Short mmCIF file of C-alpha atoms in Angstrom, two decimals:
data_model
loop_
_atom_site.label_atom_id
_atom_site.label_comp_id
_atom_site.label_asym_id
_atom_site.label_seq_id
_atom_site.Cartn_x
_atom_site.Cartn_y
_atom_site.Cartn_z
CA UNK A 1 -2.74 15.97 -22.43
CA UNK A 2 -2.93 14.76 -18.94
CA UNK A 3 -6.77 14.95 -19.33
CA UNK A 4 -6.29 12.66 -22.41
CA UNK A 5 -4.13 10.65 -21.45
CA UNK A 6 -6.01 9.56 -18.47
CA UNK A 7 -9.61 9.54 -19.90
CA UNK A 8 -10.46 6.07 -18.75
CA UNK A 9 -9.43 7.13 -15.14
CA UNK A 10 -11.69 10.04 -14.96
CA UNK A 11 -14.68 8.34 -16.81
CA UNK A 12 -14.12 5.25 -14.57
CA UNK A 13 -13.84 7.09 -11.69
CA UNK A 14 -16.52 9.41 -12.36
CA UNK A 15 -19.03 6.73 -13.17
CA UNK A 16 -18.50 5.32 -9.86
CA UNK A 17 -18.91 8.23 -7.80
CA UNK A 18 -22.40 9.06 -9.65
CA UNK A 19 -23.39 5.46 -8.50
CA UNK A 20 -22.60 6.29 -5.25
CA UNK A 21 -18.99 5.08 -4.43
CA UNK A 22 -16.20 7.56 -2.69
CA UNK A 23 -13.30 7.89 -5.32
CA UNK A 24 -9.71 9.15 -4.57
CA UNK A 25 -6.74 9.20 -6.90
CA UNK A 26 -3.75 10.75 -7.77
CA UNK A 27 -1.07 10.37 -10.17
CA UNK A 28 2.14 12.27 -10.63
CA UNK A 29 5.09 12.04 -12.99
CA UNK A 30 8.38 10.43 -10.76
CA UNK A 31 10.85 12.60 -12.89
CA UNK A 32 9.20 15.99 -13.86
CA UNK A 33 6.63 16.06 -10.38
CA UNK A 34 4.16 17.49 -12.91
CA UNK A 35 0.45 16.26 -11.37
CA UNK A 36 -1.07 14.16 -14.00
CA UNK A 37 -4.35 13.18 -12.26
CA UNK A 38 -5.86 14.43 -8.73
CA UNK A 39 -9.34 13.15 -8.10
CA UNK A 40 -10.75 14.44 -4.52
CA UNK A 41 -7.22 13.70 -3.71
CA UNK A 42 -7.04 15.16 -0.09
CA UNK A 43 -9.79 13.49 1.31
CA UNK A 44 -9.47 10.91 3.56
CA UNK A 45 -10.73 7.72 3.29
CA UNK A 46 -10.07 4.23 4.58
CA UNK A 47 -6.96 2.42 3.15
CA UNK A 48 -6.79 -1.03 5.07
CA UNK A 49 -3.63 -2.71 4.69
CA UNK A 50 -1.85 0.27 2.99
CA UNK A 51 -0.93 2.00 6.47
CA UNK A 52 1.39 -1.04 7.04
CA UNK A 53 3.56 0.84 4.89
CA UNK A 54 4.13 3.12 7.44
CA UNK A 55 4.98 0.65 9.82
CA UNK A 56 7.58 -0.96 7.33
CA UNK A 57 9.27 2.83 7.26
CA UNK A 58 9.26 2.79 11.60
CA UNK A 59 11.01 -0.59 11.43
CA UNK A 60 13.64 0.41 8.67
CA UNK A 61 14.26 3.54 10.27
CA UNK A 62 15.25 1.37 13.30
CA UNK A 63 17.29 -0.88 11.87
CA UNK A 64 19.20 1.78 10.25
CA UNK A 65 19.57 3.71 13.36
CA UNK A 66 20.53 0.01 15.07
CA UNK A 67 18.02 0.70 17.66
CA UNK A 68 17.40 -3.35 17.00
CA UNK A 69 18.92 -5.90 14.91
CA UNK A 70 17.22 -7.34 11.61
CA UNK A 71 18.24 -10.38 12.97
CA UNK A 72 16.24 -10.15 16.46
CA UNK A 73 14.06 -12.85 16.98
CA UNK A 74 10.09 -12.04 17.66
CA UNK A 75 7.86 -14.64 18.60
CA UNK A 76 4.24 -15.59 17.49
CA UNK A 77 2.08 -14.78 20.46
CA UNK A 78 -1.68 -15.57 21.01
CA UNK A 79 -2.19 -11.93 21.24
CA UNK A 80 -1.32 -11.55 17.72
CA UNK A 81 -3.48 -14.30 16.00
CA UNK A 82 -5.90 -13.01 13.27
CA UNK A 83 -6.80 -14.69 10.27
CA UNK A 84 -6.79 -13.12 6.90
CA UNK A 85 -3.64 -12.51 5.09
CA UNK A 86 -0.74 -13.63 5.28
CA UNK A 87 1.21 -16.98 6.06
CA UNK A 88 3.37 -17.04 9.31
CA UNK A 89 -0.23 -18.22 10.64
CA UNK A 90 0.01 -21.16 8.65
CA UNK A 91 4.09 -21.92 9.49
CA UNK A 92 4.88 -24.14 12.43
CA UNK A 93 7.90 -21.56 13.00
CA UNK A 94 6.89 -19.83 16.17
CA UNK A 95 9.42 -16.97 15.69
CA UNK A 96 11.08 -15.55 13.05
CA UNK A 97 13.63 -12.68 12.95
CA UNK A 98 12.65 -8.62 12.43
CA UNK A 99 13.73 -8.37 8.88
CA UNK A 100 11.81 -11.56 7.66
CA UNK A 101 8.67 -10.40 9.33
CA UNK A 102 8.89 -7.20 7.13
CA UNK A 103 9.67 -9.33 4.21
CA UNK A 104 6.21 -10.89 4.87
CA UNK A 105 4.40 -7.89 5.50
CA UNK A 106 5.65 -6.72 2.44
CA UNK A 107 4.98 -10.07 0.29
CA UNK A 108 1.77 -10.96 1.54
CA UNK A 109 0.82 -8.23 4.29
CA UNK A 110 0.85 -10.57 7.06
CA UNK A 111 -1.67 -9.79 9.48
CA UNK A 112 0.21 -11.69 12.47
CA UNK A 113 3.48 -10.19 11.44
CA UNK A 114 2.34 -7.13 11.29
CA UNK A 115 0.60 -7.28 15.05
CA UNK A 116 4.26 -8.76 16.25
CA UNK A 117 6.05 -5.93 14.71
CA UNK A 118 3.36 -3.53 16.65
CA UNK A 119 4.38 -5.06 19.50
CA UNK A 120 7.87 -4.36 19.33
CA UNK A 121 8.12 -0.78 18.05
CA UNK A 122 4.32 0.47 19.21
CA UNK A 123 1.61 2.02 17.50
CA UNK A 124 2.55 5.69 18.85
CA UNK A 125 6.12 5.64 17.32
CA UNK A 126 4.42 4.32 14.19
CA UNK A 127 2.18 7.44 14.69
CA UNK A 128 4.81 9.85 15.25
CA UNK A 129 7.20 8.78 12.17
CA UNK A 130 4.24 9.52 10.03
CA UNK A 131 4.09 13.23 11.50
CA UNK A 132 7.69 13.54 11.03
CA UNK A 133 7.49 12.78 7.76
CA UNK A 134 4.50 15.69 6.91
CA UNK A 135 1.65 12.96 7.05
CA UNK A 136 -1.49 15.01 8.35
CA UNK A 137 -4.27 13.07 6.83
CA UNK A 138 -2.44 9.60 6.54
CA UNK A 139 -2.26 7.13 9.72
CA UNK A 140 -2.09 3.45 11.21
CA UNK A 141 -4.74 3.62 13.77
CA UNK A 142 -4.77 0.42 15.02
CA UNK A 143 -3.48 -3.61 15.00
CA UNK A 144 -4.94 -6.20 13.06
CA UNK A 145 -8.18 -7.03 14.43
CA UNK A 146 -10.39 -9.94 13.15
CA UNK A 147 -13.78 -8.04 14.60
CA UNK A 148 -13.65 -4.03 15.43
CA UNK A 149 -15.79 -3.20 18.77
CA UNK A 150 -17.31 0.03 19.22
CA UNK A 151 -13.79 0.80 21.64
CA UNK A 152 -11.48 0.18 18.95
CA UNK A 153 -10.33 2.34 15.98
CA UNK A 154 -13.01 2.04 13.29
CA UNK A 155 -9.81 1.83 10.37
CA UNK A 156 -6.57 -0.01 10.31
CA UNK A 157 -5.32 2.51 8.60
CA UNK A 158 -6.62 5.98 6.94
CA UNK A 159 -5.31 8.05 4.12
CA UNK A 160 -5.23 11.07 1.31
CA UNK A 161 -4.39 9.68 -2.02
CA UNK A 162 -2.53 12.81 -2.49
CA UNK A 163 -0.23 12.17 0.59
CA UNK A 164 0.19 8.24 -0.41
CA UNK A 165 1.38 9.06 -3.88
CA UNK A 166 3.95 11.35 -2.64
CA UNK A 167 4.94 9.12 0.42
CA UNK A 168 6.16 6.57 -2.71
CA UNK A 169 7.37 9.24 -4.72
CA UNK A 170 9.46 9.91 -1.52
CA UNK A 171 10.68 6.20 -1.23
CA UNK A 172 11.75 6.10 -4.98
CA UNK A 173 13.44 9.45 -4.50
CA UNK A 174 15.68 7.66 -1.10
CA UNK A 175 14.23 11.10 0.59
CA UNK A 176 11.63 8.94 3.36
CA UNK A 177 14.28 9.15 6.80
CA UNK A 178 17.62 8.63 4.63
CA UNK A 179 18.36 6.89 1.25
CA UNK A 180 18.91 3.31 3.34
CA UNK A 181 15.81 3.20 4.84
CA UNK A 182 14.22 4.02 1.56
CA UNK A 183 15.73 1.38 -0.15
CA UNK A 184 14.97 -1.00 2.84
CA UNK A 185 11.22 -0.36 2.42
CA UNK A 186 10.80 -0.49 -1.13
CA UNK A 187 13.18 -4.17 -0.84
CA UNK A 188 10.69 -5.52 1.14
CA UNK A 189 7.73 -4.32 -0.77
CA UNK A 190 8.88 -5.51 -3.96
CA UNK A 191 8.11 -8.54 -2.82
CA UNK A 192 4.44 -7.95 -2.72
CA UNK A 193 2.03 -10.38 -4.34
CA UNK A 194 -1.12 -8.61 -4.56
CA UNK A 195 -1.64 -7.59 -8.30
CA UNK A 196 -5.78 -7.59 -8.12
CA UNK A 197 -6.22 -4.12 -8.74
CA UNK A 198 -4.77 -1.31 -10.66
CA UNK A 199 -1.59 -3.27 -11.13
CA UNK A 200 -3.63 -6.24 -12.86
CA UNK A 201 -2.62 -4.06 -16.11
CA UNK A 202 0.54 -4.40 -15.96
CA UNK A 203 1.06 -8.17 -17.02
CA UNK A 204 4.01 -8.79 -14.61
CA UNK A 205 4.17 -11.68 -12.72
CA UNK A 206 2.92 -11.27 -9.16
CA UNK A 207 5.60 -13.91 -7.18
CA UNK A 208 8.47 -12.43 -9.26
CA UNK A 209 8.67 -9.00 -10.37
CA UNK A 210 11.86 -7.56 -8.66
CA UNK A 211 13.72 -7.29 -12.03
CA UNK A 212 12.71 -5.34 -14.84
CA UNK A 213 10.34 -6.91 -17.38
CA UNK A 214 9.41 -5.78 -20.97
CA UNK A 215 11.19 -2.53 -19.46
CA UNK A 216 8.32 -2.52 -16.80
CA UNK A 217 9.31 -2.11 -12.99
CA UNK A 218 6.60 -2.03 -10.30
CA UNK A 219 6.25 -1.71 -6.39
CA UNK A 220 3.34 -1.14 -4.85
CA UNK A 221 0.87 -1.85 -2.08
CA UNK A 222 -2.78 -2.71 -1.40
CA UNK A 223 -5.30 -2.11 1.10
CA UNK A 224 -8.37 -4.72 0.78
CA UNK A 225 -11.47 -4.84 3.51
CA UNK A 226 -14.92 -5.27 3.36
CA UNK A 227 -16.32 -2.04 0.42
CA UNK A 228 -12.55 -0.53 0.69
CA UNK A 229 -10.02 -1.64 -2.41
CA UNK A 230 -7.08 0.96 -2.39
CA UNK A 231 -3.41 0.73 -3.94
CA UNK A 232 -0.34 2.91 -3.83
CA UNK A 233 2.82 2.07 -5.80
CA UNK A 234 5.43 3.21 -8.16
CA UNK A 235 5.74 2.35 -12.08
CA UNK A 236 8.65 2.95 -14.23
CA UNK A 237 8.78 2.58 -17.82
CA UNK A 238 11.24 2.84 -20.80
CA UNK A 239 9.71 6.13 -21.04
CA UNK A 240 9.17 7.53 -17.55
CA UNK A 241 7.99 6.86 -14.40
CA UNK A 242 4.79 7.69 -12.00
CA UNK A 243 3.84 7.22 -8.40
CA UNK A 244 -0.07 7.00 -7.92
CA UNK A 245 -2.83 6.10 -5.47
CA UNK A 246 -6.03 5.35 -5.61
CA UNK A 247 -8.75 4.79 -3.18
CA UNK A 248 -12.52 3.57 -3.63
CA UNK A 249 -14.87 2.99 -1.10
CA UNK A 250 -18.17 1.48 -2.14
CA UNK A 251 -21.25 -0.72 -1.08
CA UNK A 252 -19.72 -4.40 -1.18
CA UNK A 253 -23.34 -5.43 -1.52
CA UNK A 254 -22.54 -8.34 -3.96
CA UNK A 255 -19.69 -9.56 -6.32
CA UNK A 256 -20.69 -7.61 -9.37
CA UNK A 257 -20.25 -4.35 -7.13
CA UNK A 258 -17.02 -5.76 -6.34
CA UNK A 259 -15.87 -6.83 -9.97
CA UNK A 260 -17.16 -3.15 -11.48
CA UNK A 261 -14.52 -1.55 -8.82
CA UNK A 262 -11.79 -3.80 -9.81
CA UNK A 263 -12.65 -3.51 -14.01
CA UNK A 264 -12.62 0.47 -13.09
CA UNK A 265 -9.02 0.01 -11.01
CA UNK A 266 -8.12 -2.16 -13.81
CA UNK A 267 -8.69 0.38 -16.38
CA UNK A 268 -6.80 3.19 -14.60
CA UNK A 269 -3.85 0.84 -14.52
CA UNK A 270 -4.02 0.59 -18.74
CA UNK A 271 -4.00 4.88 -18.42
CA UNK A 272 -0.64 4.36 -16.22
CA UNK A 273 1.33 1.56 -18.53
CA UNK A 274 0.25 3.80 -21.66
CA UNK A 275 1.88 6.76 -20.15
CA UNK A 276 4.95 5.12 -18.95
CA UNK A 277 5.62 2.75 -22.07
#
């Protein structure tokens, strides 16, 4: 039954794998816990910005424990400066509250906000938090860097799709640290505006999708780097809900290679939509 429902997913990822890409996918029915798709879901692959979810969990847990205030102000430092994703680098505001920075990370995967929050909580704390959640194949390895030298971690983050799908399922059930911490993280992630991958199939407004639209509700996070496209999320429809994670590492030699990967991820999205609707 699951294979019939997700035939496009298996075919699309299989074709990419035969062409040399490394593919991994996990889809689980959120209500029953039944695995629907498991394609090399235990292997560890680069996940780019998806590792920022672990940072948001640590920040949210500290807010719950009142280790610091969400209204506490963090300054933008030259040490945090990096281009790429995010809007704080384009804003005049030199300082923002912790909770606002977390919202920027959730909404635009903001790199400068990520580095400022990491400077506040520390990368070792993020790693310990991930380990406490039982994540052995998923980790945030470094701050965001414009270039990576021989002494830097080779990736911002790595992960297995099985662990990432399970993590988002636990967030949806309120089981990550506690219900308040989980709910706060989901609130930040619900601002996410990148619908270029799996979620491009859902027909939602990338800039306004926090309410149910045609019976569909989505919370997701994407990771994007050269030769890497990854997405993890929770999709609820009128019939049921799923937590999903897809990572593809490929030879990003030309725009056609990239578009082929994105087309495959969109096909996966159509399978998910058909299952939940």
